[in-house]
Amino acid sequence: VYKYSKKFNVPISLFATSFGAYINLINIAINNNEFQEIVLRSPAIEMAKILKEVLKESFSKYKENGYTILGFERKMKIPYSFYEELLNNNINKIYNNIEIPKMYIVQGNKDEVAMIEDTIKFVENHKNQIELNIIDNGDHRMKSPELRKKVMKYANRIY
């Protein structure tokens, strides 16, 4: 999508959430993709940690079996090599020695998936380039219409 959009020589902005934010952070670092604005909602900064927490007690079986099954309506087989890839693609390590683009992060202080402490650590390492907006009582999915409105109000202020 990024390569296609670049053909039109117009400014491109990014809004990504959770795992999508994680993937885009890697992509920005590796490919030097330039965006006019970057807004991340509830970014999965520590994705390997999140997967391990999701699996809890079954994590040892995950390694032993070489895969696990995850999902809601549509189940997916997740190979253990995926977890190893997450370990190898740690956002804090990737962004340790590179210039980081200006970005905005919005996240709830009650995020039960992507811990706000992990986001705060990432932001503190890049204070001049990242603005963090913490939404009081916001969960990972921002389930209530009120929370979603707060996210959109914040994003619209940037865009």
PDB file of C-alpha atoms in Angstrom:
ATOM      1  CA  VAL A   1       0.000   0.000   0.000  1.00  0.00           C
ATOM      2  CA  TYR A   2       2.836   2.387   0.893  1.00  0.00           C
ATOM      3  CA  LYS A   3       4.673   1.822  -2.413  1.00  0.00           C
ATOM      4  CA  TYR A   4       1.437   2.231  -4.370  1.00  0.00           C
ATOM      5  CA  SER A   5       0.548   5.455  -2.532  1.00  0.00           C
ATOM      6  CA  LYS A   6       4.027   6.929  -3.111  1.00  0.00           C
ATOM      7  CA  LYS A   7       3.356   6.880  -6.880  1.00  0.00           C
ATOM      8  CA  PHE A   8       0.889   9.739  -6.446  1.00  0.00           C
ATOM      9  CA  ASN A   9       3.454  12.015  -4.805  1.00  0.00           C
ATOM     10  CA  VAL A  10       1.059  13.125  -2.059  1.00  0.00           C
ATOM     11  CA  PRO A  11       1.593  13.187   1.704  1.00  0.00           C
ATOM     12  CA  ILE A  12       0.864   9.850   3.394  1.00  0.00           C
ATOM     13  CA  SER A  13      -0.206   9.519   7.008  1.00  0.00           C
ATOM     14  CA  LEU A  14      -0.396   6.402   9.151  1.00  0.00           C
ATOM     15  CA  PHE A  15      -2.884   5.323  11.805  1.00  0.00           C
ATOM     16  CA  ALA A  16      -2.138   1.865  13.194  1.00  0.00           C
ATOM     17  CA  THR A  17      -3.312  -0.126  16.189  1.00  0.00           C
ATOM     18  CA  SER A  18      -1.783  -2.827  18.395  1.00  0.00           C
ATOM     19  CA  PHE A  19      -0.049  -5.500  16.257  1.00  0.00           C
ATOM     20  CA  GLY A  20      -0.493  -3.268  13.205  1.00  0.00           C
ATOM     21  CA  ALA A  21       1.428  -0.544  15.047  1.00  0.00           C
ATOM     22  CA  TYR A  22       4.165  -3.067  15.883  1.00  0.00           C
ATOM     23  CA  ILE A  23       4.478  -4.169  12.235  1.00  0.00           C
ATOM     24  CA  ASN A  24       4.500  -0.574  11.007  1.00  0.00           C
ATOM     25  CA  LEU A  25       7.162   0.463  13.525  1.00  0.00           C
ATOM     26  CA  ILE A  26       9.395  -2.294  12.159  1.00  0.00           C
ATOM     27  CA  ASN A  27       8.591  -1.324   8.580  1.00  0.00           C
ATOM     28  CA  ILE A  28       9.348   2.356   9.215  1.00  0.00           C
ATOM     29  CA  ALA A  29      12.717   1.504  10.768  1.00  0.00           C
ATOM     30  CA  ILE A  30      13.802  -1.004   8.129  1.00  0.00           C
ATOM     31  CA  ASN A  31      12.484   0.697   4.990  1.00  0.00           C
ATOM     32  CA  ASN A  32      12.747   4.335   6.075  1.00  0.00           C
ATOM     33  CA  ASN A  33       9.126   4.861   5.083  1.00  0.00           C
ATOM     34  CA  GLU A  34       8.230   8.505   5.455  1.00  0.00           C
ATOM     35  CA  PHE A  35       4.842   9.606   6.676  1.00  0.00           C
ATOM     36  CA  GLN A  36       3.494  13.105   7.116  1.00  0.00           C
ATOM     37  CA  GLU A  37       1.894  12.038  10.395  1.00  0.00           C
ATOM     38  CA  ILE A  38       2.136   8.823  12.424  1.00  0.00           C
ATOM     39  CA  VAL A  39      -0.515   8.049  15.027  1.00  0.00           C
ATOM     40  CA  LEU A  40      -0.386   4.752  16.905  1.00  0.00           C
ATOM     41  CA  ARG A  41      -3.184   3.520  19.145  1.00  0.00           C
ATOM     42  CA  SER A  42      -2.326   0.995  21.858  1.00  0.00           C
ATOM     43  CA  PRO A  43       0.908  -0.077  20.136  1.00  0.00           C
ATOM     44  CA  ALA A  44       2.234  -3.554  20.917  1.00  0.00           C
ATOM     45  CA  ILE A  45       5.735  -2.321  21.763  1.00  0.00           C
ATOM     46  CA  GLU A  46       6.667  -5.568  23.568  1.00  0.00           C
ATOM     47  CA  MET A  47       4.950  -8.051  21.251  1.00  0.00           C
ATOM     48  CA  ALA A  48       6.909 -11.127  22.424  1.00  0.00           C
ATOM     49  CA  LYS A  49       5.933 -10.342  26.014  1.00  0.00           C
ATOM     50  CA  ILE A  50       2.284  -9.938  24.962  1.00  0.00           C
ATOM     51  CA  LEU A  51       2.215 -13.318  23.207  1.00  0.00           C
ATOM     52  CA  LYS A  52       3.806 -15.011  26.210  1.00  0.00           C
ATOM     53  CA  GLU A  53       1.207 -13.421  28.504  1.00  0.00           C
ATOM     54  CA  VAL A  54      -1.667 -14.467  26.226  1.00  0.00           C
ATOM     55  CA  LEU A  55      -0.491 -18.076  26.342  1.00  0.00           C
ATOM     56  CA  LYS A  56       0.297 -18.049  30.094  1.00  0.00           C
ATOM     57  CA  GLU A  57       0.620 -21.650  31.347  1.00  0.00           C
ATOM     58  CA  SER A  58       0.447 -23.128  27.855  1.00  0.00           C
ATOM     59  CA  PHE A  59       3.613 -21.283  26.769  1.00  0.00           C
ATOM     60  CA  SER A  60       5.862 -24.245  27.663  1.00  0.00           C
ATOM     61  CA  LYS A  61       3.661 -26.501  25.495  1.00  0.00           C
ATOM     62  CA  TYR A  62       3.922 -23.934  22.701  1.00  0.00           C
ATOM     63  CA  LYS A  63       7.689 -24.387  22.622  1.00  0.00           C
ATOM     64  CA  GLU A  64       7.456 -28.160  23.089  1.00  0.00           C
ATOM     65  CA  ASN A  65       4.857 -28.667  20.322  1.00  0.00           C
ATOM     66  CA  GLY A  66       6.410 -26.110  18.013  1.00  0.00           C
ATOM     67  CA  TYR A  67       3.072 -24.335  17.508  1.00  0.00           C
ATOM     68  CA  THR A  68      -0.114 -23.153  19.190  1.00  0.00           C
ATOM     69  CA  ILE A  69      -3.630 -22.361  18.021  1.00  0.00           C
ATOM     70  CA  LEU A  70      -4.917 -18.826  18.607  1.00  0.00           C
ATOM     71  CA  GLY A  71      -7.836 -16.746  17.476  1.00  0.00           C
ATOM     72  CA  PHE A  72     -11.465 -15.979  18.080  1.00  0.00           C
ATOM     73  CA  GLU A  73     -13.876 -16.880  15.292  1.00  0.00           C
ATOM     74  CA  ARG A  74     -11.066 -17.885  12.966  1.00  0.00           C
ATOM     75  CA  LYS A  75      -8.351 -19.982  14.610  1.00  0.00           C
ATOM     76  CA  MET A  76      -4.802 -19.858  13.312  1.00  0.00           C
ATOM     77  CA  LYS A  77      -1.829 -22.143  13.794  1.00  0.00           C
ATOM     78  CA  ILE A  78       1.034 -20.016  15.138  1.00  0.00           C
ATOM     79  CA  PRO A  79       4.476 -21.664  14.807  1.00  0.00           C
ATOM     80  CA  TYR A  80       7.010 -21.193  17.604  1.00  0.00           C
ATOM     81  CA  SER A  81       9.282 -19.544  15.049  1.00  0.00           C
ATOM     82  CA  PHE A  82       6.810 -16.621  15.107  1.00  0.00           C
ATOM     83  CA  TYR A  83       7.644 -16.024  18.779  1.00  0.00           C
ATOM     84  CA  GLU A  84      11.352 -16.210  17.938  1.00  0.00           C
ATOM     85  CA  GLU A  85      10.799 -13.587  15.221  1.00  0.00           C
ATOM     86  CA  LEU A  86       9.100 -11.361  17.794  1.00  0.00           C
ATOM     87  CA  LEU A  87      12.129 -11.707  20.074  1.00  0.00           C
ATOM     88  CA  ASN A  88      14.441 -10.815  17.188  1.00  0.00           C
ATOM     89  CA  ASN A  89      12.313  -7.798  16.276  1.00  0.00           C
ATOM     90  CA  ASN A  90      12.125  -6.017  19.613  1.00  0.00           C
ATOM     91  CA  ILE A  91      10.967  -2.446  19.026  1.00  0.00           C
ATOM     92  CA  ASN A  92      13.158  -0.927  21.745  1.00  0.00           C
ATOM     93  CA  LYS A  93      16.255  -2.612  20.301  1.00  0.00           C
ATOM     94  CA  ILE A  94      15.391  -1.684  16.715  1.00  0.00           C
ATOM     95  CA  TYR A  95      14.923   1.972  17.651  1.00  0.00           C
ATOM     96  CA  ASN A  96      17.904   2.074  19.998  1.00  0.00           C
ATOM     97  CA  ASN A  97      20.403   3.526  17.521  1.00  0.00           C
ATOM     98  CA  ILE A  98      18.333   5.074  14.767  1.00  0.00           C
ATOM     99  CA  GLU A  99      16.732   8.437  14.246  1.00  0.00           C
ATOM    100  CA  ILE A 100      13.054   8.134  15.012  1.00  0.00           C
ATOM    101  CA  PRO A 101      10.380  10.019  13.068  1.00  0.00           C
ATOM    102  CA  LYS A 102       7.919  12.286  14.861  1.00  0.00           C
ATOM    103  CA  MET A 103       4.959  10.223  16.047  1.00  0.00           C
ATOM    104  CA  TYR A 104       1.954  10.396  18.307  1.00  0.00           C
ATOM    105  CA  ILE A 105       0.737   7.601  20.543  1.00  0.00           C
ATOM    106  CA  VAL A 106      -2.661   7.344  22.183  1.00  0.00           C
ATOM    107  CA  GLN A 107      -3.255   4.604  24.728  1.00  0.00           C
ATOM    108  CA  GLY A 108      -5.450   3.858  27.706  1.00  0.00           C
ATOM    109  CA  ASN A 109      -4.062   3.575  31.208  1.00  0.00           C
ATOM    110  CA  LYS A 110      -6.134   0.400  31.688  1.00  0.00           C
ATOM    111  CA  ASP A 111      -4.786  -1.394  28.598  1.00  0.00           C
ATOM    112  CA  GLU A 112      -4.899  -5.082  29.482  1.00  0.00           C
ATOM    113  CA  VAL A 113      -2.950  -6.272  26.418  1.00  0.00           C
ATOM    114  CA  ALA A 114      -0.211  -3.764  25.544  1.00  0.00           C
ATOM    115  CA  MET A 115       1.027  -2.542  28.893  1.00  0.00           C
ATOM    116  CA  ILE A 116       1.133   1.234  29.228  1.00  0.00           C
ATOM    117  CA  GLU A 117       4.434   0.891  31.123  1.00  0.00           C
ATOM    118  CA  ASP A 118       6.054  -0.583  28.002  1.00  0.00           C
ATOM    119  CA  THR A 119       4.801   2.330  25.913  1.00  0.00           C
ATOM    120  CA  ILE A 120       5.983   4.869  28.492  1.00  0.00           C
ATOM    121  CA  LYS A 121       9.471   3.298  28.443  1.00  0.00           C
ATOM    122  CA  PHE A 122       9.572   3.561  24.632  1.00  0.00           C
ATOM    123  CA  VAL A 123       8.372   7.173  24.753  1.00  0.00           C
ATOM    124  CA  GLU A 124      10.902   8.129  27.448  1.00  0.00           C
ATOM    125  CA  ASN A 125      13.711   6.835  25.236  1.00  0.00           C
ATOM    126  CA  HIS A 126      12.515   9.164  22.445  1.00  0.00           C
ATOM    127  CA  LYS A 127      11.075  12.139  24.357  1.00  0.00           C
ATOM    128  CA  ASN A 128      11.701  14.695  21.629  1.00  0.00           C
ATOM    129  CA  GLN A 129      10.046  12.676  18.890  1.00  0.00           C
ATOM    130  CA  ILE A 130       7.013  11.040  20.501  1.00  0.00           C
ATOM    131  CA  GLU A 131       3.969  12.654  22.046  1.00  0.00           C
ATOM    132  CA  LEU A 132       1.989  10.328  24.329  1.00  0.00           C
ATOM    133  CA  ASN A 133      -1.672  10.919  25.134  1.00  0.00           C
ATOM    134  CA  ILE A 134      -2.893   8.617  27.916  1.00  0.00           C
ATOM    135  CA  ILE A 135      -6.657   8.146  28.045  1.00  0.00           C
ATOM    136  CA  ASP A 136      -8.009   7.672  31.542  1.00  0.00           C
ATOM    137  CA  ASN A 137      -9.797   4.307  31.954  1.00  0.00           C
ATOM    138  CA  GLY A 138      -9.025   3.378  28.353  1.00  0.00           C
ATOM    139  CA  ASP A 139      -8.743  -0.352  27.645  1.00  0.00           C
ATOM    140  CA  HIS A 140      -6.838  -1.939  24.754  1.00  0.00           C
ATOM    141  CA  ARG A 141      -9.727  -1.935  22.307  1.00  0.00           C
ATOM    142  CA  MET A 142     -11.273   1.344  23.495  1.00  0.00           C
ATOM    143  CA  LYS A 143     -14.607  -0.492  23.608  1.00  0.00           C
ATOM    144  CA  SER A 144     -16.915   2.309  24.674  1.00  0.00           C
ATOM    145  CA  PRO A 145     -18.105   4.960  22.206  1.00  0.00           C
ATOM    146  CA  GLU A 146     -16.816   7.628  24.614  1.00  0.00           C
ATOM    147  CA  LEU A 147     -13.282   6.193  24.527  1.00  0.00           C
ATOM    148  CA  ARG A 148     -13.338   5.859  20.729  1.00  0.00           C
ATOM    149  CA  LYS A 149     -14.437   9.504  20.458  1.00  0.00           C
ATOM    150  CA  LYS A 150     -11.461  10.557  22.591  1.00  0.00           C
ATOM    151  CA  VAL A 151      -9.088   8.629  20.319  1.00  0.00           C
ATOM    152  CA  MET A 152     -10.604  10.139  17.181  1.00  0.00           C
ATOM    153  CA  LYS A 153     -10.577  13.648  18.657  1.00  0.00           C
ATOM    154  CA  TYR A 154      -6.878  13.243  19.415  1.00  0.00           C
ATOM    155  CA  ALA A 155      -6.089  11.838  15.949  1.00  0.00           C
ATOM    156  CA  ASN A 156      -8.139  14.539  14.197  1.00  0.00           C
ATOM    157  CA  ARG A 157      -6.178  17.209  16.071  1.00  0.00           C
ATOM    158  CA  ILE A 158      -2.998  15.821  14.462  1.00  0.00           C
ATOM    159  CA  TYR A 159      -4.329  15.170  10.968  1.00  0.00           C
TER     160      TYR A 159
END
